């Protein structure tokens, strides 16, 4: 019986040792496989990043080309958007390519001023000196209001005075909805709107 009991203990020790060895071999196998495919996984992740999905600060867009005559961006559409080229910053990897900061990778639409030939200075001068005869409204494309001002001498100069203020503040613009032609960095009116993305500065008082 003692011999059988001893053989049983020896078999248990051998089985336990074999199981431990198998565990170690399995761990080594998992480590080898992980190290083998990890670089491929990282490369696949980098390749899956789209240039158009880059966040602000990861790319720089070119300034639009400004037409010297119209003082507006070349190619500005009636919805006041123009397409510009954008370049990822140096060292950025997207679409499977590493960029050096000088190569365009995608385009974005940026706001622009849409003009069709109406000069702000001309409109304001017409309104000040000849507005009582409706020439300012006629120039902007409002023939009915121009005729009314002409027949009533600028609505007894009250309408003339109001138009001078409204045109000076750029509240009244061309009838086709376009913007005035003025210096690109001149005194343009920019309307501010509030939406869900507006940041409210916290009150520290």
XYZ file of N, CA, C and O in Angstrom:
820
model
N 0.825 -1.204 0.000
C 0.000 0.000 0.000
C 0.858 1.252 0.000
O 0.536 2.244 -0.657
N 1.943 1.206 0.792
C 2.834 2.375 0.863
C 3.462 2.646 -0.485
O 3.676 3.799 -0.870
N 3.745 1.555 -1.243
C 4.355 1.746 -2.567
C 3.345 2.407 -3.511
O 3.665 3.323 -4.268
N 2.108 1.927 -3.444
C 1.057 2.504 -4.298
C 0.805 3.964 -3.943
O 0.654 4.828 -4.806
N 0.800 4.246 -2.599
C 0.579 5.626 -2.153
C 1.716 6.531 -2.618
O 1.492 7.672 -3.051
N 2.943 5.986 -2.583
C 4.085 6.779 -3.051
C 4.008 7.046 -4.537
O 4.305 8.143 -5.007
N 3.606 6.042 -5.305
C 3.476 6.245 -6.753
C 2.383 7.267 -7.066
O 2.500 8.067 -7.995
N 1.330 7.239 -6.270
C 0.238 8.197 -6.473
C 0.713 9.626 -6.235
O 0.385 10.545 -6.987
N 1.512 9.804 -5.144
C 2.034 11.157 -4.856
C 2.968 11.632 -5.964
O 2.950 12.803 -6.355
N 3.779 10.721 -6.484
C 4.720 11.071 -7.559
C 3.964 11.493 -8.805
O 4.313 12.460 -9.485
N 2.872 10.774 -9.123
C 2.082 11.119 -10.312
C 1.414 12.477 -10.146
O 1.314 13.262 -11.097
N 0.924 12.757 -8.907
C 0.318 14.069 -8.661
C 1.334 15.180 -8.839
O 1.050 16.228 -9.432
N 2.551 14.973 -8.320
C 3.599 15.993 -8.455
C 3.941 16.210 -9.923
O 4.097 17.341 -10.400
N 4.061 15.123 -10.663
C 4.388 15.221 -12.092
C 3.274 15.950 -12.863
O 3.540 16.783 -13.740
N 2.019 15.639 -12.527
C 0.895 16.281 -13.215
C 0.844 17.767 -12.902
O 0.639 18.592 -13.796
N 1.064 18.096 -11.618
C 1.077 19.514 -11.221
C 2.205 20.263 -11.909
O 2.044 21.387 -12.396
N 3.382 19.631 -11.973
C 4.524 20.264 -12.638
C 4.254 20.447 -14.120
O 4.573 21.488 -14.708
N 3.627 19.458 -14.763
C 3.307 19.575 -16.184
C 2.294 20.686 -16.436
O 2.408 21.465 -17.395
N 1.280 20.786 -15.561
C 0.260 21.821 -15.718
C 0.869 23.210 -15.565
O 0.546 24.135 -16.324
N 1.774 23.359 -14.583
C 2.457 24.645 -14.389
C 3.292 25.005 -15.607
O 3.330 26.157 -16.049
N 3.961 23.999 -16.166
C 4.773 24.244 -17.368
C 3.911 24.678 -18.533
O 4.274 25.579 -19.294
N 2.751 24.031 -18.677
C 1.828 24.401 -19.751
C 1.336 25.841 -19.574
O 1.241 26.615 -20.542
N 1.058 26.207 -18.334
C 0.632 27.581 -18.066
C 1.707 28.576 -18.468
O 1.436 29.608 -19.094
N 2.946 28.285 -18.099
C 4.049 29.187 -18.435
C 4.223 29.299 -19.951
O 4.455 30.393 -20.491
N 4.110 28.145 -20.632
C 4.246 28.167 -22.089
C 3.117 28.980 -22.730
O 3.340 29.702 -23.713
N 1.916 28.862 -22.176
C 0.776 29.617 -22.712
C 0.988 31.120 -22.521
O 0.723 31.915 -23.422
N 1.485 31.511 -21.352
C 1.746 32.936 -21.086
C 2.804 33.476 -22.045
O 2.678 34.565 -22.602
N 3.863 32.675 -22.247
C 4.926 33.086 -23.174
C 4.366 33.221 -24.590
O 4.689 34.166 -25.326
N 3.486 32.302 -24.977
C 2.886 32.340 -26.311
C 2.034 33.597 -26.487
O 2.104 34.273 -27.527
N 1.238 33.933 -25.461
C 0.399 35.128 -25.532
C 1.253 36.379 -25.650
O 0.967 37.295 -26.427
N 2.346 36.446 -24.887
C 3.241 37.612 -24.948
C 3.854 37.750 -26.335
O 3.934 38.847 -26.906
N 4.288 36.637 -26.906
C 4.914 36.678 -28.238
C 3.913 37.151 -29.290
O 4.227 38.000 -30.136
N 2.689 36.596 -29.226
C 1.670 36.985 -30.200
C 1.315 38.470 -30.050
O 1.155 39.198 -31.041
N 1.212 38.931 -28.799
C 0.880 40.340 -28.564
C 1.951 41.261 -29.124
O 1.657 42.260 -29.790
N 3.221 40.938 -28.839
C 4.318 41.760 -29.350
C 4.404 41.705 -30.867
O 4.839 42.672 -31.511
N 3.959 40.615 -31.443
C 4.033 40.466 -32.896
C 2.995 41.335 -33.607
O 3.275 41.955 -34.630
N 1.770 41.402 -33.038
C 0.689 42.105 -33.731
C 0.432 43.500 -33.180
O -0.356 44.244 -33.755
N 1.081 43.901 -32.077
C 0.856 45.227 -31.511
C 1.241 46.346 -32.470
O 0.474 47.299 -32.656
N 2.415 46.296 -33.117
C 2.744 47.376 -34.054
C 1.736 47.493 -35.188
O 1.404 48.595 -35.626
N 1.224 46.366 -35.665
C 0.226 46.412 -36.733
C -1.058 47.072 -36.258
O -1.700 47.834 -36.992
N -1.439 46.769 -35.010
C -2.655 47.370 -34.468
C -2.502 48.877 -34.328
O -3.419 49.648 -34.664
N -1.339 49.309 -33.833
C -1.093 50.749 -33.691
C -1.107 51.420 -35.053
O -1.674 52.504 -35.239
N -0.487 50.778 -36.029
C -0.457 51.350 -37.383
C -1.852 51.439 -37.962
O -2.204 52.424 -38.628
N -2.682 50.427 -37.702
C -4.049 50.457 -38.214
C -4.846 51.588 -37.590
O -5.664 52.240 -38.249
N -4.624 51.833 -36.287
C -5.313 52.928 -35.612
C -4.907 54.262 -36.209
O -5.736 55.144 -36.464
N -3.603 54.431 -36.456
C -3.121 55.678 -37.042
C -3.661 55.861 -38.455
O -4.016 56.958 -38.865
N -3.720 54.754 -39.210
C -4.219 54.843 -40.569
C -5.713 55.170 -40.596
O -6.210 55.729 -41.566
N -6.433 54.808 -39.541
C -7.875 55.022 -39.532
C -8.245 56.458 -39.206
O -9.406 56.837 -39.361
N -7.299 57.299 -38.756
C -7.577 58.695 -38.449
C -7.725 59.475 -39.756
O -6.813 59.494 -40.579
N -8.882 60.091 -39.936
C -9.140 60.865 -41.135
C -8.689 62.304 -40.934
O -8.887 62.883 -39.858
N -8.103 62.875 -41.975
C -7.620 64.247 -41.871
C -8.771 65.225 -41.606
O -8.608 66.206 -40.875
N -9.939 64.945 -42.166
C -11.073 65.845 -41.971
C -11.607 65.794 -40.541
O -12.384 66.661 -40.137
N -11.209 64.761 -39.765
C -11.682 64.628 -38.390
C -10.700 65.219 -37.383
O -10.907 65.077 -36.168
N -9.633 65.866 -37.853
C -8.663 66.461 -36.938
C -9.319 67.578 -36.135
O -10.225 68.267 -36.598
N -8.840 67.762 -34.903
C -9.385 68.774 -34.016
C -8.657 70.104 -34.227
O -7.584 70.166 -34.826
N -9.269 71.187 -33.725
C -8.625 72.491 -33.800
C -7.272 72.441 -33.104
O -7.145 71.904 -32.011
N -6.270 73.018 -33.746
C -4.914 72.970 -33.228
C -4.078 71.898 -33.887
O -2.846 71.933 -33.788
N -4.739 70.939 -34.564
C -4.021 69.896 -35.276
C -3.866 70.212 -36.755
O -3.237 69.463 -37.485
N -4.438 71.331 -37.194
C -4.310 71.723 -38.596
C -4.379 73.247 -38.693
O -4.853 73.930 -37.780
N -3.888 73.762 -39.811
C -3.905 75.203 -40.085
C -4.488 75.398 -41.480
O -4.073 74.726 -42.424
N -5.450 76.312 -41.604
C -6.062 76.595 -42.897
C -5.510 77.896 -43.470
O -5.236 78.843 -42.727
N -5.362 77.923 -44.776
C -4.869 79.116 -45.446
C -5.931 80.214 -45.422
O -7.127 79.949 -45.364
N -5.460 81.472 -45.476
C -6.394 82.589 -45.599
C -6.953 82.623 -47.016
O -6.249 82.295 -47.980
N -8.210 83.010 -47.169
C -8.767 83.098 -48.532
C -8.084 84.183 -49.344
O -7.581 85.173 -48.795
N -8.075 83.994 -50.649
C -7.502 84.998 -51.551
C -8.494 86.150 -51.685
O -9.675 85.940 -51.979
N -8.026 87.393 -51.461
C -8.893 88.565 -51.468
C -8.797 89.275 -52.812
O -7.693 89.597 -53.274
N -9.943 89.499 -53.430
C -10.003 90.246 -54.681
C -9.802 91.729 -54.386
O -10.520 92.314 -53.569
N -8.835 92.360 -55.064
C -8.502 93.757 -54.776
C -9.628 94.707 -55.156
O -9.796 95.764 -54.529
N -10.407 94.348 -56.154
C -11.485 95.230 -56.593
C -12.721 95.100 -55.710
O -13.281 96.098 -55.238
N -13.150 93.883 -55.473
C -14.355 93.640 -54.690
C -14.096 93.636 -53.193
O -15.031 93.685 -52.401
N -12.813 93.559 -52.792
C -12.450 93.522 -51.377
C -13.188 92.403 -50.640
O -13.692 92.566 -49.535
N -13.255 91.254 -51.309
C -13.906 90.080 -50.726
C -13.154 88.844 -51.183
O -12.326 88.898 -52.104
N -13.421 87.738 -50.523
C -12.739 86.496 -50.855
C -13.139 86.014 -52.238
O -14.316 86.035 -52.610
N -12.138 85.593 -53.007
C -12.403 85.053 -54.337
C -13.151 83.723 -54.196
O -12.735 82.838 -53.455
N -14.264 83.601 -54.909
C -15.047 82.370 -54.851
C -16.059 82.326 -53.736
O -16.641 81.267 -53.472
N -16.287 83.460 -53.070
C -17.281 83.490 -51.986
C -18.670 83.269 -52.568
O -19.086 83.931 -53.510
N -19.405 82.330 -52.011
C -20.725 81.972 -52.512
C -21.797 82.846 -51.857
O -21.548 83.493 -50.842
N -23.014 82.881 -52.429
C -24.081 83.694 -51.830
C -24.419 83.325 -50.384
O -24.966 84.152 -49.658
N -24.108 82.101 -49.979
C -24.352 81.747 -48.571
C -23.197 82.145 -47.663
O -23.124 81.721 -46.513
N -22.279 82.961 -48.213
C -21.172 83.565 -47.465
C -20.194 82.522 -46.911
O -19.778 82.597 -45.762
N -19.846 81.560 -47.750
C -18.839 80.562 -47.414
C -17.872 80.418 -48.581
O -18.282 80.472 -49.747
N -16.592 80.241 -48.272
C -15.572 80.034 -49.296
C -14.705 78.859 -48.865
O -14.473 78.641 -47.669
N -14.238 78.074 -49.826
C -13.439 76.886 -49.548
C -11.961 77.239 -49.522
O -11.455 77.916 -50.427
N -11.267 76.804 -48.463
C -9.831 77.049 -48.326
C -9.129 75.723 -48.057
O -9.734 74.760 -47.573
N -7.849 75.666 -48.384
C -7.045 74.476 -48.144
C -6.539 74.462 -46.708
O -6.165 75.508 -46.162
N -6.495 73.272 -46.110
C -6.027 73.110 -44.736
C -4.888 72.098 -44.699
O -4.904 71.104 -45.430
N -3.908 72.369 -43.821
C -2.712 71.530 -43.716
C -2.542 71.054 -42.284
O -2.559 71.867 -41.357
N -2.392 69.740 -42.068
C -2.089 69.242 -40.715
C -0.749 69.794 -40.236
O 0.157 70.049 -41.036
N -0.632 69.997 -38.930
C 0.619 70.517 -38.376
C 1.720 69.473 -38.537
O 1.442 68.278 -38.702
N 2.985 69.893 -38.525
C 4.093 68.942 -38.724
C 4.042 67.773 -37.740
O 3.801 67.947 -36.545
N 4.257 66.573 -38.270
C 4.273 65.365 -37.458
C 2.929 64.695 -37.301
O 2.841 63.614 -36.707
N 1.871 65.305 -37.819
C 0.530 64.721 -37.710
C 0.370 63.602 -38.732
O 0.726 63.755 -39.898
N -0.183 62.467 -38.283
C -0.428 61.322 -39.159
C -1.929 61.168 -39.334
O -2.669 61.004 -38.364
N -2.384 61.245 -40.569
C -3.794 61.024 -40.875
C -3.903 60.498 -42.300
O -3.041 60.776 -43.142
N -4.935 59.722 -42.539
C -5.125 59.055 -43.837
C -3.895 58.250 -44.240
O -3.572 58.112 -45.424
N -3.164 57.734 -43.232
C -2.009 56.891 -43.498
C -0.770 57.633 -43.935
O 0.209 57.011 -44.376
N -0.758 58.973 -43.814
C 0.384 59.772 -44.253
C 0.807 60.715 -43.140
O -0.045 61.298 -42.457
N 2.119 60.876 -42.975
C 2.639 61.850 -42.020
C 2.936 63.147 -42.759
O 3.645 63.162 -43.761
N 2.382 64.256 -42.259
C 2.476 65.538 -42.943
C 3.535 66.419 -42.285
O 3.787 66.328 -41.072
N 4.124 67.292 -43.108
C 5.199 68.168 -42.636
C 4.743 69.597 -42.389
O 5.561 70.471 -42.101
N 3.456 69.872 -42.522
C 2.939 71.201 -42.234
C 2.832 72.110 -43.437
O 2.339 73.239 -43.317
N 3.285 71.676 -44.602
C 3.222 72.505 -45.811
C 2.349 71.890 -46.902
O 2.114 72.531 -47.921
N 1.881 70.678 -46.700
C 1.092 69.980 -47.711
C -0.384 70.014 -47.338
O -0.760 69.695 -46.212
N -1.210 70.406 -48.299
C -2.655 70.448 -48.066
C -3.220 69.033 -48.052
O -2.900 68.211 -48.913
N -4.073 68.765 -47.062
C -4.652 67.425 -46.924
C -6.167 67.423 -47.132
O -6.727 66.404 -47.531
N -6.828 68.549 -46.882
C -8.276 68.600 -47.024
C -8.700 70.061 -47.132
O -7.866 70.970 -47.036
N -9.953 70.297 -47.345
C -10.494 71.649 -47.463
C -11.608 71.860 -46.444
O -12.246 70.917 -45.998
N -11.803 73.112 -46.082
C -12.900 73.475 -45.197
C -13.539 74.756 -45.711
O -12.914 75.553 -46.412
N -14.792 74.959 -45.332
C -15.501 76.177 -45.682
C -15.428 77.159 -44.515
O -15.703 76.795 -43.368
N -15.041 78.397 -44.825
C -14.925 79.437 -43.807
C -15.827 80.606 -44.211
O -16.134 80.791 -45.390
N -16.247 81.415 -43.247
C -17.122 82.558 -43.566
C -16.398 83.586 -44.439
O -15.182 83.760 -44.367
N -17.153 84.277 -45.269
C -16.600 85.323 -46.124
C -17.664 86.387 -46.347
O -18.829 86.220 -45.977
N -17.258 87.489 -46.959
C -18.182 88.573 -47.266
C -18.541 88.495 -48.747
O -17.670 88.544 -49.610
N -19.832 88.404 -49.032
C -20.318 88.249 -50.402
C -20.713 89.614 -50.950
O -21.608 90.280 -50.423
N -20.035 90.064 -51.993
C -20.310 91.368 -52.586
C -20.679 91.219 -54.056
O -20.220 90.289 -54.734
N -21.516 92.160 -54.538
C -21.948 92.123 -55.936
C -21.760 93.455 -56.651
O -22.242 93.616 -57.771
N -21.089 94.420 -56.016
C -20.802 95.677 -56.710
C -21.330 96.926 -56.058
O -21.256 98.014 -56.651
N -21.863 96.856 -54.854
C -22.391 98.031 -54.170
C -21.349 98.560 -53.178
O -20.967 97.857 -52.240
N -20.911 99.798 -53.395
C -19.867 100.395 -52.564
C -20.484 101.121 -51.372
O -21.435 101.900 -51.517
N -19.909 100.872 -50.213
C -20.420 101.488 -48.988
C -20.220 102.995 -49.009
O -21.138 103.764 -48.666
N -19.042 103.454 -49.413
C -18.767 104.897 -49.416
C -19.697 105.632 -50.382
O -20.220 106.715 -50.067
N -19.921 105.047 -51.555
C -20.825 105.671 -52.533
C -22.240 105.758 -51.990
O -22.921 106.795 -52.121
N -22.707 104.672 -51.364
C -24.065 104.658 -50.813
C -24.233 105.702 -49.725
O -25.238 106.425 -49.679
N -23.242 105.818 -48.851
C -23.337 106.768 -47.740
C -23.319 108.209 -48.249
O -24.093 109.052 -47.771
N -22.494 108.507 -49.230
C -22.454 109.861 -49.794
C -23.765 110.204 -50.504
O -24.274 111.338 -50.381
N -24.306 109.249 -51.247
C -25.595 109.475 -51.899
C -26.687 109.732 -50.870
O -27.570 110.591 -51.075
N -26.643 108.990 -49.772
C -27.672 109.143 -48.757
C -27.582 110.497 -48.069
O -28.601 111.125 -47.768
N -26.363 110.972 -47.828
C -26.186 112.239 -47.112
C -26.600 113.434 -47.985
O -27.334 114.327 -47.534
N -26.120 113.445 -49.237
C -26.306 114.634 -50.065
C -27.519 114.559 -51.000
O -28.096 115.596 -51.339
N -27.916 113.369 -51.431
C -29.022 113.236 -52.377
C -30.089 112.270 -51.891
O -30.952 111.852 -52.668
N -30.027 111.929 -50.619
C -30.993 110.971 -50.078
C -32.405 111.489 -50.065
O -33.366 110.715 -50.129
N -32.581 112.811 -49.984
C -33.941 113.355 -49.971
C -34.659 113.128 -51.299
O -35.878 113.167 -51.366
N -33.870 112.848 -52.359
C -34.472 112.543 -53.661
C -34.530 111.036 -53.937
O -34.927 110.626 -55.028
N -34.119 110.222 -52.972
C -34.232 108.777 -53.085
C -33.153 108.104 -53.911
O -33.282 106.913 -54.247
N -32.057 108.822 -54.236
C -31.020 108.214 -55.054
C -30.269 107.101 -54.312
O -29.749 106.185 -54.937
N -30.216 107.196 -52.996
C -29.538 106.151 -52.230
C -30.314 104.843 -52.320
O -29.731 103.764 -52.546
N -31.635 104.917 -52.178
C -32.463 103.708 -52.269
C -32.491 103.164 -53.705
O -32.525 101.957 -53.912
N -32.456 104.070 -54.681
C -32.417 103.624 -56.067
C -31.112 102.899 -56.363
O -31.091 101.881 -57.062
N -30.022 103.400 -55.827
C -28.710 102.767 -56.022
C -28.671 101.373 -55.402
O -28.081 100.447 -55.971
N -29.321 101.207 -54.259
C -29.305 99.913 -53.562
C -30.309 98.923 -54.138
O -30.279 97.752 -53.758
N -31.182 99.372 -55.020
C -32.121 98.441 -55.649
C -33.508 98.464 -55.050
O -34.219 97.447 -55.106
N -33.916 99.606 -54.489
C -35.270 99.754 -53.937
C -36.010 100.847 -54.721
O -36.172 101.978 -54.238
N -36.463 100.582 -55.938
C -37.061 101.642 -56.772
C -38.353 102.221 -56.190
O -38.616 103.421 -56.336
N -39.163 101.400 -55.531
C -40.425 101.905 -54.982
C -40.161 102.908 -53.857
O -40.765 103.997 -53.819
N -39.265 102.577 -52.950
C -38.923 103.504 -51.871
C -38.234 104.744 -52.415
O -38.416 105.850 -51.884
N -37.437 104.569 -53.463
C -36.775 105.718 -54.073
C -37.804 106.701 -54.647
O -37.690 107.921 -54.474
N -38.818 106.157 -55.316
C -39.864 107.020 -55.876
C -40.646 107.717 -54.772
O -40.999 108.913 -54.887
N -40.916 107.002 -53.684
C -41.647 107.592 -52.560
C -40.851 108.733 -51.941
O -41.411 109.811 -51.653
N -39.562 108.553 -51.755
C -38.730 109.613 -51.180
C -38.622 110.791 -52.137
O -38.574 111.958 -51.707
N -38.581 110.493 -53.437
C -38.465 111.576 -54.417
C -39.721 112.441 -54.416
O -39.645 113.677 -54.493
N -40.889 111.795 -54.305
C -42.148 112.534 -54.352
C -42.438 113.288 -53.058
O -43.209 114.270 -53.063
N -41.868 112.855 -51.968
C -42.157 113.479 -50.670
C -40.947 114.196 -50.091
O -40.952 114.568 -48.910
N -39.910 114.380 -50.914
C -38.662 115.013 -50.473
C -38.148 114.302 -49.221
O -37.984 114.889 -48.142
N -37.898 113.032 -49.402
C -37.343 112.242 -48.304
C -38.292 112.084 -47.145
O -37.860 112.101 -45.982
N -39.613 111.959 -47.468
C -40.637 111.881 -46.400
C -40.479 113.059 -45.453
O -40.415 112.918 -44.228
N -40.397 114.240 -46.099
C -40.224 115.503 -45.359
C -38.926 115.471 -44.530
O -38.886 115.956 -43.387
N -37.908 114.907 -45.139
C -36.558 114.826 -44.561
C -36.450 113.872 -43.372
O -35.350 113.594 -42.906
N -37.581 113.361 -42.894
C -37.508 112.409 -41.775
C -36.956 111.077 -42.277
O -36.055 110.487 -41.670
N -37.494 110.597 -43.399
C -36.981 109.361 -43.988
C -35.545 109.514 -44.452
O -34.751 108.572 -44.369
N -35.201 110.702 -44.954
C -33.813 110.971 -45.352
C -32.874 110.833 -44.165
O -31.830 110.186 -44.237
N -33.241 111.424 -43.043
C -32.408 111.365 -41.842
C -32.269 109.937 -41.331
O -31.169 109.490 -40.963
N -33.377 109.186 -41.326
C -33.331 107.806 -40.849
C -32.470 106.928 -41.759
O -31.706 106.073 -41.282
N -32.560 107.145 -43.073
C -31.769 106.336 -44.005
C -30.280 106.601 -43.847
O -29.456 105.687 -43.981
N -29.931 107.858 -43.581
C -28.514 108.172 -43.359
C -27.986 107.370 -42.175
O -26.895 106.786 -42.226
N -28.746 107.311 -41.093
C -28.320 106.572 -39.898
C -28.272 105.071 -40.190
O -27.300 104.389 -39.846
N -29.307 104.540 -40.832
C -29.370 103.104 -41.091
C -28.274 102.652 -42.061
O -27.684 101.579 -41.890
N -27.988 103.460 -43.059
C -26.929 103.104 -44.004
C -25.563 103.240 -43.355
O -24.668 102.405 -43.564
N -25.375 104.265 -42.551
C -24.098 104.438 -41.858
C -23.815 103.272 -40.925
O -22.663 102.851 -40.764
N -24.860 102.732 -40.299
C -24.705 101.591 -39.401
C -24.733 100.261 -40.154
O -24.647 99.202 -39.542
N -24.881 100.314 -41.491
C -24.916 99.118 -42.342
C -26.092 98.209 -42.006
O -26.029 96.994 -42.199
N -27.151 98.803 -41.477
C -28.381 98.044 -41.234
C -29.137 97.864 -42.545
O -29.653 96.786 -42.840
N -29.187 98.917 -43.341
C -29.782 98.853 -44.675
C -28.669 98.540 -45.667
O -27.654 99.242 -45.726
N -28.854 97.476 -46.436
C -27.862 97.067 -47.423
C -28.488 96.887 -48.788
O -29.665 97.216 -49.000
N -27.738 96.349 -49.737
C -28.275 96.118 -51.079
C -29.498 95.213 -51.055
O -29.634 94.336 -50.197
N -30.383 95.435 -52.030
C -31.635 94.685 -52.071
C -31.419 93.209 -52.376
O -32.263 92.380 -52.027
N -30.301 92.864 -52.998
C -30.067 91.456 -53.333
C -29.486 90.661 -52.165
O -29.174 89.482 -52.306
N -29.342 91.308 -51.017
C -28.848 90.605 -49.830
C -27.340 90.503 -49.728
O -26.833 89.858 -48.797
N -26.612 91.122 -50.646
C -25.153 91.063 -50.607
C -24.606 92.080 -49.612
O -25.361 92.865 -49.011
N -23.294 92.061 -49.435
C -22.626 92.984 -48.523
C -22.061 94.172 -49.298
O -21.856 94.113 -50.516
N -21.776 95.234 -48.572
C -21.143 96.397 -49.185
C -19.692 96.079 -49.548
O -19.027 95.265 -48.895
N -19.209 96.773 -50.585
C -17.784 96.716 -50.897
C -17.085 97.777 -50.054
O -17.363 98.966 -50.188
N -16.228 97.339 -49.176
C -15.412 98.252 -48.374
C -14.089 97.565 -48.093
O -13.918 96.389 -48.417
N -13.145 98.291 -47.521
C -11.841 97.702 -47.251
C -12.005 96.409 -46.475
O -12.806 96.336 -45.531
N -11.221 95.398 -46.865
C -11.381 94.077 -46.263
C -11.239 94.134 -44.746
O -11.926 93.431 -44.023
N -10.329 94.969 -44.283
C -10.146 95.131 -42.831
C -10.756 96.454 -42.368
O -10.340 97.039 -41.379
N -11.747 96.932 -43.128
C -12.400 98.184 -42.792
C -13.485 98.012 -41.742
O -13.647 96.943 -41.137
N -14.281 99.077 -41.536
C -15.287 99.071 -40.467
C -16.546 98.301 -40.843
O -17.622 98.867 -41.006
N -16.415 97.008 -41.029
C -17.577 96.186 -41.384
C -18.398 95.862 -40.134
O -17.870 95.809 -39.024
N -19.680 95.662 -40.349
C -20.574 95.315 -39.253
C -20.651 93.803 -39.130
O -20.956 93.101 -40.102
N -20.340 93.273 -37.959
C -20.407 91.834 -37.709
C -21.497 91.576 -36.674
O -21.405 92.036 -35.534
N -22.513 90.862 -37.077
C -23.618 90.558 -36.184
C -23.279 89.334 -35.336
O -22.821 88.315 -35.850
N -23.491 89.450 -34.047
C -23.219 88.349 -33.128
C -24.526 87.642 -32.790
O -25.553 88.287 -32.552
N -24.471 86.323 -32.783
C -25.649 85.536 -32.448
C -25.337 84.616 -31.263
O -24.168 84.304 -30.997
N -26.354 84.193 -30.587
C -26.216 83.304 -29.438
C -26.875 81.980 -29.782
O -28.033 81.953 -30.233
N -26.137 80.881 -29.607
C -26.691 79.556 -29.857
C -26.217 78.604 -28.766
O -25.699 79.033 -27.726
N -26.395 77.318 -28.991
C -26.035 76.315 -27.973
C -24.534 76.212 -27.762
O -24.086 75.604 -26.784
N -23.739 76.750 -28.693
C -22.290 76.668 -28.576
C -21.679 77.951 -28.016
O -20.474 78.069 -27.915
N -22.531 78.922 -27.664
C -22.031 80.171 -27.109
C -21.497 79.945 -25.707
O -22.140 79.305 -24.872
N -20.306 80.472 -25.450
C -19.685 80.316 -24.131
C -20.045 81.512 -23.260
O -19.880 82.668 -23.661
N -20.570 81.228 -22.102
C -20.908 82.272 -21.131
C -19.804 82.349 -20.094
O -19.508 81.362 -19.401
N -19.183 83.523 -19.975
C -18.129 83.687 -18.981
C -18.744 83.684 -17.580
O -19.688 84.436 -17.319
N -18.252 82.830 -16.702
C -18.837 82.775 -15.355
C -18.642 84.066 -14.600
O -17.643 84.769 -14.757
N -19.631 84.393 -13.783
C -19.588 85.598 -12.960
C -18.809 85.307 -11.690
O -19.183 84.449 -10.883
N -17.696 86.011 -11.494
C -16.838 85.757 -10.332
C -17.170 86.651 -9.148
O -16.540 86.558 -8.103
N -18.162 87.550 -9.302
C -18.512 88.446 -8.199
C -19.268 87.701 -7.094
O -20.005 86.781 -7.352
